[in-house]
Coordinates of C-alpha atoms and ligand atoms in Angstrom, one line a residue:
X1 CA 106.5 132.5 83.7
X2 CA 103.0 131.0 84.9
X3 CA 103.7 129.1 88.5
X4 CA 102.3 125.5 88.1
X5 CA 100.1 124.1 90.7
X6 CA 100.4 119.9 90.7
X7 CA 96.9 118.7 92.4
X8 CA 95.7 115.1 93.0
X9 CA 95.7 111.7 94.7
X10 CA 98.7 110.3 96.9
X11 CA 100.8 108.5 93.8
X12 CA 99.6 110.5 90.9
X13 CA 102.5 111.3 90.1
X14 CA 102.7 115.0 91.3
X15 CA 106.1 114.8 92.5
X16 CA 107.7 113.1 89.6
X17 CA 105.9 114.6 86.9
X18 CA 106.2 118.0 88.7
X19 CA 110.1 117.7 88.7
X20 CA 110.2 117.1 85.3
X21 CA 108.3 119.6 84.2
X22 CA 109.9 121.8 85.7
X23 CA 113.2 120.5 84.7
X24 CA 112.0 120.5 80.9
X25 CA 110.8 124.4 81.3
X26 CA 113.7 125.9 83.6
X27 CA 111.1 126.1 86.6
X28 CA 111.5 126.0 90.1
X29 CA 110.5 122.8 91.9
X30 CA 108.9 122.6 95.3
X31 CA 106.8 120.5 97.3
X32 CA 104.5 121.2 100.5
X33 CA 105.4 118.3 101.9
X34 CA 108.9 118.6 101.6
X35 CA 108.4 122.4 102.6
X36 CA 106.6 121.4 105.7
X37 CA 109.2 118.9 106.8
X38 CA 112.0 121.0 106.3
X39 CA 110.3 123.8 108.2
X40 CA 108.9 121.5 111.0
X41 CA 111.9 119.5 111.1
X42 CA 109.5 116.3 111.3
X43 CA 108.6 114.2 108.8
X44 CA 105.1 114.5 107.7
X45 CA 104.2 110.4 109.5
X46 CA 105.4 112.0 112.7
X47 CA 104.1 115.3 112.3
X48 CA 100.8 113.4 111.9
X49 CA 101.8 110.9 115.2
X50 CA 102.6 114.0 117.4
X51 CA 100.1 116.5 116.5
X52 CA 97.3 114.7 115.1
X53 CA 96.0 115.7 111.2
X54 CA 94.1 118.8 111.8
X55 CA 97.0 120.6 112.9
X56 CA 99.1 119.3 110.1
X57 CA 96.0 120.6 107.7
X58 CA 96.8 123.9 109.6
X59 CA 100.6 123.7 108.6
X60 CA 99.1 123.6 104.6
X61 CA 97.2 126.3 104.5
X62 CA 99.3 128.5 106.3
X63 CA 102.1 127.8 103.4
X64 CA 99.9 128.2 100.8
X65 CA 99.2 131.4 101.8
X66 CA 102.5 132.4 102.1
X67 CA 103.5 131.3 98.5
X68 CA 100.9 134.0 96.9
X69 CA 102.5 136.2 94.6
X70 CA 105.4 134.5 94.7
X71 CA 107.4 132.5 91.8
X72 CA 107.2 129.4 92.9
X73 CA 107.6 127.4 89.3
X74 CA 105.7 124.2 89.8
X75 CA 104.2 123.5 93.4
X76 CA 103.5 119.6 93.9
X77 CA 100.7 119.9 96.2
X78 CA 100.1 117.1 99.2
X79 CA 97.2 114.8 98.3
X80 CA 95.1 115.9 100.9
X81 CA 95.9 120.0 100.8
X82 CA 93.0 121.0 97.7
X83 CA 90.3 119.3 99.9
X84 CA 90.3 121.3 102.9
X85 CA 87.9 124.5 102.6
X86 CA 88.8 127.7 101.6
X87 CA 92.5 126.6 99.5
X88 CA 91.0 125.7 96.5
X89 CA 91.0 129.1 96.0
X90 CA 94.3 130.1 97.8
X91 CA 96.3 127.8 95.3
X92 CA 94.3 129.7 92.4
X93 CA 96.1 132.8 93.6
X94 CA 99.3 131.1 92.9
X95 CA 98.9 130.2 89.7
X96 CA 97.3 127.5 87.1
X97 CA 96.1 125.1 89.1
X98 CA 96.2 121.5 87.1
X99 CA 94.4 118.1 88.5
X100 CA 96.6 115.1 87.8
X101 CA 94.2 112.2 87.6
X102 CA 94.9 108.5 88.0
X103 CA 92.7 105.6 88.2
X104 CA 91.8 103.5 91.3
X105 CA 93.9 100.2 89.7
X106 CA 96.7 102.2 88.8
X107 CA 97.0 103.6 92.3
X108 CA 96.5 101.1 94.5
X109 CA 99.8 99.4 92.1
X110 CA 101.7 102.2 92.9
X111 CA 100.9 102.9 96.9
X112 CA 100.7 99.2 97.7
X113 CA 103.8 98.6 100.2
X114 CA 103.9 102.4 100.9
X115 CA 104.4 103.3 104.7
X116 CA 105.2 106.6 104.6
X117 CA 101.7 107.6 103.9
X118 CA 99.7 107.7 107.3
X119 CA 96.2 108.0 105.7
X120 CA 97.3 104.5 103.8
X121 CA 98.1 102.9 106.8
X122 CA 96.5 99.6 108.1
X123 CA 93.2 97.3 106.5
X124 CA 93.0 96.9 102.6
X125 CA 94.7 99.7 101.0
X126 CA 92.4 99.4 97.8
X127 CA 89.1 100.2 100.2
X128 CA 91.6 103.3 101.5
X129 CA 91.9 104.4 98.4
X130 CA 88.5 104.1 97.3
X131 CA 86.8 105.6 99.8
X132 CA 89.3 108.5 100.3
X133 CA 88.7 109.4 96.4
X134 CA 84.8 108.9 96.8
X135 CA 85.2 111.6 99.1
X136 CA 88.1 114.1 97.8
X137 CA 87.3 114.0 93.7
X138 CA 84.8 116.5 93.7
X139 CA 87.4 118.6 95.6
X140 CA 89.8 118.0 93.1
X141 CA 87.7 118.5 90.4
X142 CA 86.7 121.8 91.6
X143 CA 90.0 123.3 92.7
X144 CA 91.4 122.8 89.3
X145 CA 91.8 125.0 85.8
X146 CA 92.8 122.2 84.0
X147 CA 92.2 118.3 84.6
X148 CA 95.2 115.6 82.8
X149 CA 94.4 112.1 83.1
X150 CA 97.3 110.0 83.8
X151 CA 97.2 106.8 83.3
X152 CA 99.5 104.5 80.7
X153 CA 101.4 107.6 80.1
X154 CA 105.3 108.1 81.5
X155 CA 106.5 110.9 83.9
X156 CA 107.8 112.8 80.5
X157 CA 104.7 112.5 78.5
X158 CA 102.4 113.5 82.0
X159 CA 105.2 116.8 82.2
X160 CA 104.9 117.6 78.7
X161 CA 100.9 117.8 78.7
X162 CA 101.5 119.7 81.7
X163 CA 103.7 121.8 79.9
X164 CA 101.7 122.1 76.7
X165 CA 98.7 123.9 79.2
X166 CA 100.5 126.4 80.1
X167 CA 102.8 129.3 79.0
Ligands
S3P201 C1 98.2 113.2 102.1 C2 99.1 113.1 101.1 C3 100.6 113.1 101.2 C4 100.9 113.9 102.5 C5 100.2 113.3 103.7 C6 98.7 113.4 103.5 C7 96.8 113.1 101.8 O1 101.2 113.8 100.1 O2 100.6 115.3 102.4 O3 100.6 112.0 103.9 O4 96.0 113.5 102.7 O5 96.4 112.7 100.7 P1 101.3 113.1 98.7 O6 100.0 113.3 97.9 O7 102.5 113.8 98.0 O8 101.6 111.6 98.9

């Protein structure tokens, strides 16, 4: 079976939809964030405290790249992981690589009161969020096969579009 590559804003619904998908087509789950944390034994706010953000952009690409060829199922992707240079095109290699999009309003509802997001931390999270997305859609855009927008539908209508893209 096609892996499934889950790409997009923090609260997108990458995670949640990307579990269900995967639960609805006998995939395998995973998530680079979760993968990081459980090979760095950090979470990611303190990987980002300790080491600063460049490295932990380091930590992404170096798991992406070990993931090609390899059945994966559906990859949930950190928000931040299709920007950098150069992975757009490693996450290709995995498999089909799908852009879950999500309005401004309907993010800033779902991060406000987050703190486990260091970008997000701090100021007006709405201005975070805006600029941050003036800066990354293009990316997004561009790293993708295949672009689902989100917004008013449920985790099990998102995983079934997801599902209908692919075979
Ligand atoms: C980030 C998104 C987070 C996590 C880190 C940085 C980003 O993942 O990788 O906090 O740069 O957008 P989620 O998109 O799963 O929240």
């Amino acid at each position: 079976m096609n892996n499934i590559i889950l790409i997009g804003f923090m609260g997108s619904g990458k995670t949640s939809c990307g579990r269900e998908a995967a639960k609805l087509s006998g995939r395998d789950f995973c998530d680079t964030d979760e993968l990081i944390e459980r090979q760095q034994k950090m979470s990611i706010s303190d990987i980002f405290e300790k080491f600063g953000e460049p490295y932990f952009r380091e930590l992404e690409t170096g798991l992406i790249k070990s993931l090609i060829g390899k059945d994966v199922g559906v990859l949930s992707v950190g928000g931040g992981l299709a920007v950098t240079e150069g992975n757009g095109d490693l996450l290709k290699q995995i498999g089909t690589v799908i852009y879950l999009r999500a309005g401004i309003d309907c993010l800033v509802e779902r991060l406000r009161g987050d703190d486990t997001r260091p970008l997000l931390s701090g100021g007006s999270i709405e201005d975070k969020i805006i600029n941050l997305m003036n800066l990354r859609e293009r990316a997004y855009i561009e790293a993708s096969d295949i672009i689902i927008d989100t917004d008013g539908f449920s985790v099990e209508e998102v995983a079934a579009m997801i599902l209908s893209e692919v075979v």
